[in-house]
mmCIF file of C-alpha atoms and ligand atoms in Angstrom:
data_model
loop_
_atom_site.group_PDB
_atom_site.id
_atom_site.type_symbol
_atom_site.label_atom_id
_atom_site.label_comp_id
_atom_site.label_asym_id
_atom_site.label_seq_id
_atom_site.Cartn_x
_atom_site.Cartn_y
_atom_site.Cartn_z
ATOM 1 C CA MET A 53 5.010 -4.380 -16.860
ATOM 2 C CA ALA A 54 3.989 -7.812 -17.889
ATOM 3 C CA ARG A 55 1.327 -9.972 -19.266
ATOM 4 C CA ILE A 56 0.286 -12.985 -17.154
ATOM 5 C CA VAL A 57 -0.518 -16.327 -18.034
ATOM 6 C CA LEU A 58 -1.952 -19.326 -16.304
ATOM 7 C CA GLU A 59 -2.297 -22.343 -18.178
ATOM 8 C CA HIS A 60 -4.292 -25.441 -17.038
ATOM 9 C CA LEU A 61 -3.286 -24.660 -13.538
ATOM 10 C CA GLN A 62 -3.953 -27.074 -10.854
ATOM 11 C CA LYS A 63 -3.386 -27.250 -7.238
ATOM 12 C CA GLU A 64 -4.189 -30.158 -5.056
ATOM 13 C CA PHE A 65 -3.945 -30.529 -1.203
ATOM 14 C CA ARG A 66 -3.952 -33.845 0.268
ATOM 15 C CA GLY A 67 -6.247 -35.134 -2.781
ATOM 16 C CA SER A 68 -8.400 -32.471 -3.048
ATOM 17 C CA LEU A 69 -8.363 -29.623 -5.598
ATOM 18 C CA ALA A 70 -8.309 -26.297 -4.749
ATOM 19 C CA VAL A 71 -7.388 -25.036 -8.166
ATOM 20 C CA ASP A 72 -8.891 -26.859 -10.852
ATOM 21 C CA ASP A 73 -7.733 -26.679 -14.717
ATOM 22 C CA LEU A 74 -7.433 -22.681 -14.474
ATOM 23 C CA ASP A 75 -6.719 -20.978 -17.724
ATOM 24 C CA LEU A 76 -6.530 -16.935 -17.185
ATOM 25 C CA GLU A 77 -4.751 -14.267 -19.121
ATOM 26 C CA VAL A 78 -4.219 -11.112 -17.778
ATOM 27 C CA ALA A 79 -3.152 -8.181 -20.494
ATOM 28 C CA ASP A 80 -0.024 -5.647 -19.829
ATOM 29 C CA GLY A 81 -1.534 -3.146 -17.784
ATOM 30 C CA GLU A 82 -4.412 -4.860 -16.915
ATOM 31 C CA PHE A 83 -6.395 -4.578 -13.825
ATOM 32 C CA MET A 84 -7.626 -8.166 -13.201
ATOM 33 C CA ILE A 85 -9.744 -9.026 -9.952
ATOM 34 C CA ILE A 86 -10.406 -12.591 -8.771
ATOM 35 C CA VAL A 87 -13.515 -12.976 -6.626
ATOM 36 C CA GLY A 88 -15.630 -15.789 -5.454
ATOM 37 C CA PRO A 89 -16.901 -17.338 -1.867
ATOM 38 C CA SER A 90 -14.192 -18.391 0.936
ATOM 39 C CA GLY A 91 -12.370 -21.312 -0.185
ATOM 40 C CA CYS A 92 -12.939 -21.492 -3.999
ATOM 41 C CA GLY A 93 -9.183 -20.860 -4.426
ATOM 42 C CA LYS A 94 -8.395 -17.371 -4.875
ATOM 43 C CA THR A 95 -5.622 -16.749 -2.452
ATOM 44 C CA THR A 96 -4.077 -20.394 -3.672
ATOM 45 C CA THR A 97 -4.133 -19.000 -7.263
ATOM 46 C CA LEU A 98 -2.303 -15.582 -5.998
ATOM 47 C CA ARG A 99 0.242 -17.776 -3.801
ATOM 48 C CA MET A 100 1.428 -19.936 -6.966
ATOM 49 C CA LEU A 101 1.880 -16.626 -8.741
ATOM 50 C CA ALA A 102 4.133 -15.288 -6.527
ATOM 51 C CA GLY A 103 5.884 -18.561 -5.897
ATOM 52 C CA PHE A 104 4.833 -19.090 -2.397
ATOM 53 C CA GLU A 105 3.122 -22.340 -3.404
ATOM 54 C CA ALA A 106 4.186 -24.769 -6.262
ATOM 55 C CA PRO A 107 1.256 -25.603 -8.668
ATOM 56 C CA SER A 108 0.721 -29.367 -8.713
ATOM 57 C CA SER A 109 0.568 -29.538 -12.829
ATOM 58 C CA GLY A 110 0.423 -26.469 -15.270
ATOM 59 C CA ARG A 111 2.346 -23.617 -16.171
ATOM 60 C CA ILE A 112 2.530 -19.839 -15.191
ATOM 61 C CA TRP A 113 3.927 -16.996 -17.498
ATOM 62 C CA ILE A 114 5.320 -13.541 -16.183
ATOM 63 C CA GLY A 115 6.104 -11.790 -19.388
ATOM 64 C CA ASP A 116 7.776 -13.726 -21.714
ATOM 65 C CA ARG A 117 9.170 -16.681 -19.754
ATOM 66 C CA VAL A 118 7.660 -19.501 -17.471
ATOM 67 C CA VAL A 119 8.414 -18.889 -13.767
ATOM 68 C CA ASN A 120 7.243 -22.240 -12.113
ATOM 69 C CA ASP A 121 10.750 -23.063 -11.201
ATOM 70 C CA VAL A 122 11.802 -19.369 -10.517
ATOM 71 C CA ALA A 123 12.138 -18.264 -6.763
ATOM 72 C CA PRO A 124 9.755 -15.754 -5.446
ATOM 73 C CA LYS A 125 12.183 -12.946 -4.955
ATOM 74 C CA ASP A 126 13.154 -13.208 -8.821
ATOM 75 C CA ARG A 127 9.689 -13.076 -10.400
ATOM 76 C CA ASP A 128 9.671 -9.169 -10.013
ATOM 77 C CA VAL A 129 6.071 -9.318 -8.433
ATOM 78 C CA ALA A 130 5.451 -7.575 -5.438
ATOM 79 C CA MET A 131 2.321 -8.846 -3.452
ATOM 80 C CA VAL A 132 0.641 -6.746 -0.603
ATOM 81 C CA PHE A 133 -1.243 -8.790 1.807
ATOM 82 C CA GLN A 134 -4.110 -8.564 4.269
ATOM 83 C CA ASN A 135 -1.587 -8.559 6.937
ATOM 84 C CA TYR A 136 1.030 -6.411 5.544
ATOM 85 C CA ALA A 137 4.335 -7.076 7.442
ATOM 86 C CA LEU A 138 6.175 -3.785 8.088
ATOM 87 C CA PHE A 139 9.452 -3.753 9.851
ATOM 88 C CA PRO A 140 8.260 -2.663 13.799
ATOM 89 C CA HIS A 141 11.381 -1.153 14.770
ATOM 90 C CA MET A 142 12.010 0.808 11.647
ATOM 91 C CA THR A 143 10.168 4.591 11.084
ATOM 92 C CA ILE A 144 8.284 4.599 7.949
ATOM 93 C CA ARG A 145 10.804 6.344 5.998
ATOM 94 C CA LYS A 146 13.090 3.062 6.457
ATOM 95 C CA ASN A 147 10.204 0.425 5.845
ATOM 96 C CA LEU A 148 9.751 2.321 2.713
ATOM 97 C CA SER A 149 13.270 2.489 1.750
ATOM 98 C CA PHE A 150 14.202 -0.951 2.696
ATOM 99 C CA GLY A 151 14.415 -2.516 -0.727
ATOM 100 C CA MET A 152 16.014 0.427 -2.533
ATOM 101 C CA ARG A 153 18.875 0.432 0.449
ATOM 102 C CA VAL A 154 19.105 -3.578 0.070
ATOM 103 C CA ARG A 155 19.415 -2.807 -4.042
ATOM 104 C CA GLY A 156 22.339 -0.359 -3.277
ATOM 105 C CA GLU A 157 20.526 2.740 -4.726
ATOM 106 C CA SER A 158 21.953 6.261 -4.091
ATOM 107 C CA LYS A 159 21.049 8.226 -1.229
ATOM 108 C CA SER A 160 19.544 11.079 -3.159
ATOM 109 C CA THR A 161 17.470 8.726 -5.473
ATOM 110 C CA ILE A 162 15.882 6.965 -2.513
ATOM 111 C CA GLU A 163 14.989 10.435 -0.898
ATOM 112 C CA ARG A 164 13.561 11.604 -4.108
ATOM 113 C CA GLN A 165 11.466 8.521 -4.870
ATOM 114 C CA VAL A 166 10.613 8.014 -1.318
ATOM 115 C CA GLY A 167 9.244 11.620 -0.998
ATOM 116 C CA GLU A 168 7.078 11.154 -4.355
ATOM 117 C CA VAL A 169 5.597 8.081 -3.335
ATOM 118 C CA ALA A 170 4.918 9.236 0.026
ATOM 119 C CA ASP A 171 3.608 12.373 -1.225
ATOM 120 C CA MET A 172 1.201 10.265 -3.579
ATOM 121 C CA LEU A 173 -0.032 8.022 -0.952
ATOM 122 C CA GLY A 174 -0.399 11.160 1.359
ATOM 123 C CA ILE A 175 1.647 9.915 3.845
ATOM 124 C CA THR A 176 4.338 12.218 4.243
ATOM 125 C CA SER A 177 3.780 13.797 7.549
ATOM 126 C CA LEU A 178 3.993 10.031 8.889
ATOM 127 C CA LEU A 179 7.436 9.354 7.271
ATOM 128 C CA ASP A 180 9.360 9.480 10.783
ATOM 129 C CA ARG A 181 6.837 7.590 12.976
ATOM 130 C CA ARG A 182 7.107 3.970 13.830
ATOM 131 C CA PRO A 183 4.310 1.337 12.256
ATOM 132 C CA ALA A 184 2.934 0.972 15.765
ATOM 133 C CA GLN A 185 1.991 4.724 15.614
ATOM 134 C CA LEU A 186 -0.194 4.308 12.543
ATOM 135 C CA SER A 187 -3.669 3.419 11.694
ATOM 136 C CA GLY A 188 -4.476 0.627 9.824
ATOM 137 C CA GLY A 189 -5.420 2.347 6.923
ATOM 138 C CA GLU A 190 -2.244 4.126 7.159
ATOM 139 C CA ARG A 191 0.036 1.388 7.689
ATOM 140 C CA GLN A 192 -1.962 -0.439 4.631
ATOM 141 C CA ARG A 193 -1.057 2.861 2.442
ATOM 142 C CA VAL A 194 3.013 2.392 3.724
ATOM 143 C CA ALA A 195 2.709 -1.293 2.316
ATOM 144 C CA LEU A 196 1.364 -0.076 -0.883
ATOM 145 C CA GLY A 197 4.161 2.290 -1.069
ATOM 146 C CA ARG A 198 6.870 -0.217 -0.517
ATOM 147 C CA ALA A 199 5.452 -2.269 -3.092
ATOM 148 C CA LEU A 200 5.283 0.637 -5.614
ATOM 149 C CA LEU A 201 8.961 1.413 -4.678
ATOM 150 C CA ARG A 202 10.066 -2.001 -5.902
ATOM 151 C CA LYS A 203 8.736 -1.192 -9.277
ATOM 152 C CA PRO A 204 7.431 -4.523 -10.061
ATOM 153 C CA ARG A 205 6.458 -5.883 -13.362
ATOM 154 C CA ALA A 206 3.310 -6.938 -11.701
ATOM 155 C CA PHE A 207 1.301 -6.334 -8.186
ATOM 156 C CA LEU A 208 -0.382 -9.061 -6.373
ATOM 157 C CA LEU A 209 -2.916 -7.782 -4.012
ATOM 158 C CA ASP A 210 -4.807 -10.162 -1.992
ATOM 159 C CA GLU A 211 -7.649 -8.367 0.253
ATOM 160 C CA PRO A 212 -5.527 -5.497 0.756
ATOM 161 C CA LEU A 213 -8.503 -3.557 2.122
ATOM 162 C CA SER A 214 -10.246 -5.836 4.162
ATOM 163 C CA ASN A 215 -8.903 -4.653 7.774
ATOM 164 C CA LEU A 216 -10.290 -1.410 7.101
ATOM 165 C CA ASP A 217 -13.588 0.555 7.904
ATOM 166 C CA ALA A 218 -16.238 1.209 5.409
ATOM 167 C CA ALA A 219 -15.233 4.868 4.534
ATOM 168 C CA LEU A 220 -11.781 4.181 4.110
ATOM 169 C CA ARG A 221 -12.251 1.134 2.360
ATOM 170 C CA ALA A 222 -13.950 3.028 -0.072
ATOM 171 C CA GLN A 223 -11.073 5.786 -0.145
ATOM 172 C CA MET A 224 -8.651 3.558 -1.010
ATOM 173 C CA ARG A 225 -10.497 1.679 -3.654
ATOM 174 C CA LEU A 226 -10.246 4.928 -5.158
ATOM 175 C CA GLU A 227 -6.492 5.400 -4.497
ATOM 176 C CA LEU A 228 -5.692 2.128 -5.757
ATOM 177 C CA LYS A 229 -7.472 3.022 -9.222
ATOM 178 C CA ARG A 230 -5.733 6.080 -9.445
ATOM 179 C CA ILE A 231 -2.191 4.398 -8.766
ATOM 180 C CA HIS A 232 -3.458 1.824 -11.120
ATOM 181 C CA ALA A 233 -4.098 4.867 -14.065
ATOM 182 C CA GLN A 234 -0.923 6.507 -13.108
ATOM 183 C CA PHE A 235 1.519 3.655 -13.097
ATOM 184 C CA GLY A 236 -0.380 1.018 -15.151
ATOM 185 C CA ILE A 237 1.176 -1.951 -13.397
ATOM 186 C CA THR A 238 -0.319 -5.607 -14.140
ATOM 187 C CA THR A 239 -2.364 -6.503 -11.404
ATOM 188 C CA VAL A 240 -4.103 -9.152 -10.006
ATOM 189 C CA TYR A 241 -6.545 -8.448 -7.024
ATOM 190 C CA VAL A 242 -8.127 -11.037 -4.990
ATOM 191 C CA THR A 243 -11.248 -10.198 -3.077
ATOM 192 C CA HIS A 244 -14.419 -11.894 -1.827
ATOM 193 C CA ASP A 245 -16.251 -8.617 -1.677
ATOM 194 C CA GLN A 246 -18.350 -7.991 -4.879
ATOM 195 C CA VAL A 247 -18.354 -4.258 -4.675
ATOM 196 C CA GLU A 248 -14.564 -4.214 -4.788
ATOM 197 C CA ALA A 249 -14.724 -6.395 -7.605
ATOM 198 C CA MET A 250 -17.306 -4.058 -9.759
ATOM 199 C CA THR A 251 -15.721 -1.042 -9.006
ATOM 200 C CA MET A 252 -11.879 -1.819 -9.391
ATOM 201 C CA GLY A 253 -11.783 -4.291 -12.021
ATOM 202 C CA ASP A 254 -11.107 -3.954 -15.801
ATOM 203 C CA ARG A 255 -12.082 -7.356 -15.863
ATOM 204 C CA ILE A 256 -13.356 -9.867 -13.045
ATOM 205 C CA ALA A 257 -12.769 -13.730 -12.961
ATOM 206 C CA LEU A 258 -14.793 -15.306 -10.935
ATOM 207 C CA MET A 259 -14.204 -18.523 -9.411
ATOM 208 C CA ASN A 260 -16.236 -21.638 -7.457
ATOM 209 C CA LYS A 261 -15.056 -24.560 -5.929
ATOM 210 C CA GLY A 262 -11.714 -23.752 -7.630
ATOM 211 C CA SER A 263 -13.247 -23.616 -11.132
ATOM 212 C CA LEU A 264 -13.072 -20.466 -13.194
ATOM 213 C CA GLN A 265 -16.940 -19.836 -13.968
ATOM 214 C CA GLN A 266 -16.455 -16.524 -16.010
ATOM 215 C CA VAL A 267 -14.001 -14.035 -17.075
ATOM 216 C CA ALA A 268 -15.961 -10.761 -18.123
ATOM 217 C CA PRO A 269 -15.538 -6.950 -17.533
ATOM 218 C CA PRO A 270 -17.902 -6.207 -14.715
ATOM 219 C CA GLU A 271 -20.939 -4.991 -16.559
ATOM 220 C CA VAL A 272 -20.600 -8.152 -18.623
ATOM 221 C CA LEU A 273 -20.440 -10.275 -15.727
ATOM 222 C CA TYR A 274 -23.538 -8.624 -14.118
ATOM 223 C CA SER A 275 -25.908 -8.039 -17.625
ATOM 224 C CA GLU A 276 -24.641 -11.673 -19.470
ATOM 225 C CA PRO A 277 -23.918 -13.792 -16.136
ATOM 226 C CA ALA A 278 -22.649 -17.325 -18.047
ATOM 227 C CA ASN A 279 -24.368 -19.558 -15.451
ATOM 228 C CA VAL A 280 -26.505 -19.705 -12.364
ATOM 229 C CA PHE A 281 -23.716 -19.269 -9.829
ATOM 230 C CA VAL A 282 -22.628 -15.905 -11.178
ATOM 231 C CA ALA A 283 -26.039 -14.734 -11.968
ATOM 232 C CA GLY A 284 -26.389 -15.267 -8.255
ATOM 233 C CA PHE A 285 -22.887 -13.821 -6.976
ATOM 234 C CA VAL A 286 -22.886 -10.594 -8.564
ATOM 235 C CA GLY A 287 -25.183 -8.154 -7.760
ATOM 236 C CA SER A 288 -26.954 -6.977 -4.490
ATOM 237 C CA PRO A 289 -29.650 -7.670 -3.858
ATOM 238 C CA LYS A 290 -29.308 -10.849 -5.484
ATOM 239 C CA MET A 291 -30.843 -11.735 -8.898
ATOM 240 C CA ASN A 292 -34.344 -13.765 -8.246
ATOM 241 C CA ILE A 293 -34.018 -17.034 -9.550
ATOM 242 C CA VAL A 294 -37.001 -19.363 -9.691
ATOM 243 C CA PRO A 295 -38.013 -22.600 -11.366
ATOM 244 C CA GLY A 296 -40.006 -22.641 -14.696
ATOM 245 C CA ARG A 297 -41.615 -24.989 -16.651
ATOM 246 C CA VAL A 298 -41.495 -24.723 -20.754
ATOM 247 C CA ARG A 299 -44.355 -25.535 -22.940
ATOM 248 C CA LEU A 300 -45.448 -24.541 -26.454
ATOM 249 C CA GLY A 301 -47.695 -21.909 -26.709
ATOM 250 C CA ALA A 302 -50.030 -20.942 -29.931
ATOM 251 C CA THR A 303 -47.206 -19.261 -31.179
ATOM 252 C CA MET A 304 -43.838 -19.298 -29.450
ATOM 253 C CA LEU A 305 -42.318 -20.810 -26.294
ATOM 254 C CA VAL A 306 -43.705 -19.709 -22.831
ATOM 255 C CA ILE A 307 -42.155 -20.259 -19.416
ATOM 256 C CA SER A 308 -44.748 -20.885 -16.440
ATOM 257 C CA ALA A 309 -42.953 -19.557 -13.549
ATOM 258 C CA LEU A 310 -44.591 -18.100 -10.317
ATOM 259 C CA THR A 311 -47.759 -17.423 -10.768
ATOM 260 C CA CYS A 312 -47.316 -15.803 -14.431
ATOM 261 C CA GLU A 313 -46.352 -16.703 -17.989
ATOM 262 C CA ILE A 314 -43.547 -15.807 -19.954
ATOM 263 C CA PRO A 315 -43.465 -15.781 -23.442
ATOM 264 C CA VAL A 316 -39.959 -16.063 -24.983
ATOM 265 C CA ASN A 317 -39.279 -15.131 -28.533
ATOM 266 C CA GLY A 318 -36.107 -14.229 -30.457
ATOM 267 C CA SER A 319 -32.691 -15.461 -29.462
ATOM 268 C CA VAL A 320 -34.065 -16.581 -25.880
ATOM 269 C CA GLY A 321 -36.787 -18.713 -27.364
ATOM 270 C CA ALA A 322 -34.463 -20.095 -30.340
ATOM 271 C CA ALA A 323 -31.725 -20.968 -27.735
ATOM 272 C CA LEU A 324 -34.758 -22.533 -25.333
ATOM 273 C CA GLY A 325 -35.937 -24.350 -28.208
ATOM 274 C CA ALA A 326 -32.581 -25.637 -29.339
ATOM 275 C CA ALA A 327 -31.707 -26.854 -25.673
ATOM 276 C CA GLY A 328 -35.251 -28.827 -25.792
ATOM 277 C CA LYS A 329 -35.708 -28.299 -21.949
ATOM 278 C CA ASP A 330 -38.622 -28.097 -20.024
ATOM 279 C CA GLN A 331 -37.567 -27.576 -16.730
ATOM 280 C CA VAL A 332 -35.581 -24.138 -16.297
ATOM 281 C CA LEU A 333 -34.368 -21.856 -14.103
ATOM 282 C CA VAL A 334 -35.587 -18.025 -14.729
ATOM 283 C CA GLY A 335 -33.616 -15.186 -13.165
ATOM 284 C CA PHE A 336 -34.324 -11.496 -13.023
ATOM 285 C CA ARG A 337 -32.916 -8.695 -11.225
ATOM 286 C CA PRO A 338 -34.484 -6.849 -8.371
ATOM 287 C CA GLU A 339 -34.610 -3.823 -10.856
ATOM 288 C CA GLU A 340 -36.617 -5.794 -13.665
ATOM 289 C CA ILE A 341 -39.466 -6.057 -11.407
ATOM 290 C CA GLY A 342 -41.687 -3.120 -10.691
ATOM 291 C CA PRO A 343 -45.289 -2.458 -9.331
ATOM 292 C CA CYS A 344 -47.910 -2.247 -11.607
ATOM 293 C CA GLY A 345 -51.708 -1.659 -11.356
ATOM 294 C CA ALA A 346 -53.807 -4.281 -9.988
ATOM 295 C CA GLY A 347 -56.435 -4.502 -13.028
ATOM 296 C CA LYS A 348 -53.235 -5.193 -15.297
ATOM 297 C CA PRO A 349 -53.272 -8.793 -16.385
ATOM 298 C CA GLY A 350 -50.774 -10.162 -18.829
ATOM 299 C CA PRO A 351 -47.205 -11.819 -19.366
ATOM 300 C CA GLY A 352 -44.884 -11.516 -16.554
ATOM 301 C CA VAL A 353 -47.500 -10.068 -13.682
ATOM 302 C CA VAL A 354 -47.744 -11.727 -10.359
ATOM 303 C CA LYS A 355 -49.611 -10.561 -7.118
ATOM 304 C CA GLY A 356 -47.832 -10.922 -4.135
ATOM 305 C CA THR A 357 -47.938 -9.829 -0.505
ATOM 306 C CA VAL A 358 -44.946 -7.432 0.874
ATOM 307 C CA GLU A 359 -42.913 -8.811 3.496
ATOM 308 C CA LEU A 360 -40.142 -6.451 4.350
ATOM 309 C CA VAL A 361 -39.630 -2.966 3.288
ATOM 310 C CA GLU A 362 -36.179 -1.452 3.469
ATOM 311 C CA PRO A 363 -35.885 2.250 2.598
ATOM 312 C CA LEU A 364 -32.452 3.395 1.652
ATOM 313 C CA GLY A 365 -32.736 6.766 0.939
ATOM 314 C CA SER A 366 -32.453 6.919 -2.609
ATOM 315 C CA GLU A 367 -34.328 3.456 -3.192
ATOM 316 C CA THR A 368 -36.311 1.048 -1.232
ATOM 317 C CA HIS A 369 -35.796 -2.803 -0.957
ATOM 318 C CA VAL A 370 -38.919 -4.742 -0.709
ATOM 319 C CA ALA A 371 -38.982 -8.313 -0.153
ATOM 320 C CA VAL A 372 -42.442 -9.583 -1.937
ATOM 321 C CA ARG A 373 -43.854 -13.308 -0.979
ATOM 322 C CA VAL A 374 -45.263 -14.826 -4.300
ATOM 323 C CA GLY A 375 -46.215 -18.431 -3.358
ATOM 324 C CA ALA A 376 -43.403 -20.413 -2.287
ATOM 325 C CA GLU A 377 -40.690 -17.777 -3.371
ATOM 326 C CA LEU A 378 -39.798 -14.461 -1.633
ATOM 327 C CA LEU A 379 -38.571 -11.989 -4.266
ATOM 328 C CA SER A 380 -36.112 -8.933 -4.191
ATOM 329 C CA CYS A 381 -37.484 -5.868 -5.796
ATOM 330 C CA LYS A 382 -35.695 -2.311 -5.780
ATOM 331 C CA PHE A 383 -38.535 0.234 -5.670
ATOM 332 C CA PRO A 384 -38.009 4.104 -5.929
ATOM 333 C CA ALA A 385 -37.646 5.872 -2.553
ATOM 334 C CA ARG A 386 -40.999 6.477 -0.627
ATOM 335 C CA SER A 387 -42.745 3.645 -2.293
ATOM 336 C CA GLY A 388 -45.445 3.887 -0.114
ATOM 337 C CA LEU A 389 -45.581 -0.096 0.743
ATOM 338 C CA ALA A 390 -45.912 -1.409 3.964
ATOM 339 C CA ALA A 391 -45.361 -5.091 5.253
ATOM 340 C CA GLY A 392 -48.527 -6.992 4.947
ATOM 341 C CA SER A 393 -49.688 -5.257 1.938
ATOM 342 C CA ASP A 394 -50.931 -6.568 -1.421
ATOM 343 C CA VAL A 395 -49.163 -5.762 -4.552
ATOM 344 C CA HIS A 396 -48.982 -6.252 -8.163
ATOM 345 C CA LEU A 397 -45.514 -6.623 -10.066
ATOM 346 C CA VAL A 398 -44.676 -7.346 -13.504
ATOM 347 C CA ILE A 399 -41.537 -8.738 -14.918
ATOM 348 C CA ASP A 400 -39.523 -7.100 -17.366
ATOM 349 C CA ILE A 401 -39.837 -10.140 -19.534
ATOM 350 C CA GLU A 402 -37.512 -8.825 -22.327
ATOM 351 C CA ARG A 403 -34.680 -9.005 -20.003
ATOM 352 C CA VAL A 404 -35.291 -12.184 -17.982
ATOM 353 C CA LYS A 405 -32.449 -14.689 -17.907
ATOM 354 C CA VAL A 406 -32.757 -18.676 -18.813
ATOM 355 C CA PHE A 407 -30.599 -21.204 -17.024
ATOM 356 C CA ASP A 408 -30.528 -25.247 -17.439
ATOM 357 C CA ALA A 409 -32.445 -26.425 -14.314
ATOM 358 C CA ASP A 410 -29.546 -29.257 -13.941
ATOM 359 C CA ALA A 411 -26.589 -27.857 -14.944
ATOM 360 C CA GLY A 412 -26.916 -24.148 -14.113
ATOM 361 C CA SER A 413 -25.766 -23.271 -17.446
ATOM 362 C CA ARG A 414 -27.291 -20.113 -19.454
ATOM 363 C CA ILE A 415 -29.726 -21.425 -21.786
ATOM 364 C CA GLY A 416 -30.881 -17.578 -22.908
HETATM 365 P P1 ATP B 616 -10.800 -17.301 1.253
HETATM 366 O O1 ATP B 616 -11.519 -16.135 0.869
HETATM 367 O O2 ATP B 616 -11.708 -17.608 2.610
HETATM 368 O O3 ATP B 616 -9.397 -16.667 1.708
HETATM 369 P P2 ATP B 616 -9.599 -18.621 -0.683
HETATM 370 O O4 ATP B 616 -10.782 -18.714 -2.034
HETATM 371 O O5 ATP B 616 -8.855 -17.620 -1.012
HETATM 372 O O6 ATP B 616 -10.593 -18.165 0.401
HETATM 373 P P3 ATP B 616 -7.910 -20.714 -0.920
HETATM 374 O O7 ATP B 616 -7.097 -20.209 0.619
HETATM 375 O O8 ATP B 616 -7.328 -20.475 -1.775
HETATM 376 O O9 ATP B 616 -9.487 -19.922 -0.879
HETATM 377 O O10 ATP B 616 -8.275 -22.419 -0.366
HETATM 378 C C1 ATP B 616 -8.906 -23.038 -1.529
HETATM 379 C C2 ATP B 616 -9.012 -24.259 -0.829
HETATM 380 O O11 ATP B 616 -7.859 -25.241 -0.631
HETATM 381 C C3 ATP B 616 -9.807 -24.442 0.758
HETATM 382 O O12 ATP B 616 -10.831 -25.635 0.946
HETATM 383 C C4 ATP B 616 -8.594 -24.649 1.769
HETATM 384 O O13 ATP B 616 -9.175 -25.308 2.957
HETATM 385 C C5 ATP B 616 -7.439 -25.487 1.053
HETATM 386 N N1 ATP B 616 -6.551 -25.044 1.438
HETATM 387 C C6 ATP B 616 -5.874 -23.823 1.094
HETATM 388 N N2 ATP B 616 -4.317 -23.980 1.556
HETATM 389 C C7 ATP B 616 -4.258 -25.408 2.182
HETATM 390 C C8 ATP B 616 -3.325 -26.158 2.478
HETATM 391 N N3 ATP B 616 -1.902 -25.487 2.845
HETATM 392 N N4 ATP B 616 -3.190 -27.279 2.881
HETATM 393 C C9 ATP B 616 -4.497 -27.919 2.668
HETATM 394 N N5 ATP B 616 -5.351 -27.392 2.248
HETATM 395 C C10 ATP B 616 -5.543 -26.217 1.658
#
């Protein structure tokens, strides 16, 4: 196992920056997710780690050595891609044992270890088939098994589940977590899927346009986003983000947003006062706004019109129009709401997040 450190890592392709001054530390045995929208530099980062792409500048540490000039095969990492290349003419058994045979390991060791890994991945009955006779999910597991048998110091996984259907993806998410718990191999896992990111990672590194936005455990990324990009990327439906104007009320700062007033005191008020901004963005998650009685005026109360009701069984997603904004709300199942009806909502003002309207950075 090994700690991985990326220091001021930069990659330029014909004058445009794919990865911009990336600093990231993955602890020994940690499961680190790199997530972000298409083109944000995730795969380029992983390819630099594996040695398939040379950094324009910066350093890559695996364990206690800088590997910038070390060939991919000598970095002691195993990479599993979205398109896992298995040898088509070999049986699964031969595919799994290929690396061990090349290393000259004994027949009995190979047999025992292939048997153990196949058993763990549930592919024992497939060992005498060829890759073409396997489903996508089964091939995926063989690719993982082959990587495991290399006993690498680190696993590098690039969207390894993207070819699978939803049910198998959910199953493989659990299986990968289990394998990680069992072997404790330092893992860097690239995905654009925030559900994978939130459910699998010890920590998540969220990138946008080549730049790292925040590195944190999933629950911190969700509850304490560093900026408006992170706030909008994590969570489904997305966080509601609406413009607000700050003014000094009778006793504290007040943000006017939508058709209501949101008093801000405590640390948020202090941060807002220190920032001295009058235009801000106010964020609240769909579960932080709920229905309230028509007669309840007060802080955070708005009136809107239901535009869309999506019953999901355990809960209901409702889109409510308030002026120019369409708010996403998560209501309990059987909300009784219908499109076109008027509804009064109250925002949980204790949990609103406030962002700089220009820079997007979090104020409080
Ligand atoms: P996706 O989720 O779509 O795979 P990504 O986050 O993995 O995206 P990268 O593949 O790392 O993104 O690409 C980052 C940027 O670098 C993109 O703008 C891409 O067009 C560019 N890029 C990647 N590889 C090359 C290359 N070999 N030559 C030129 N530009 C490249």
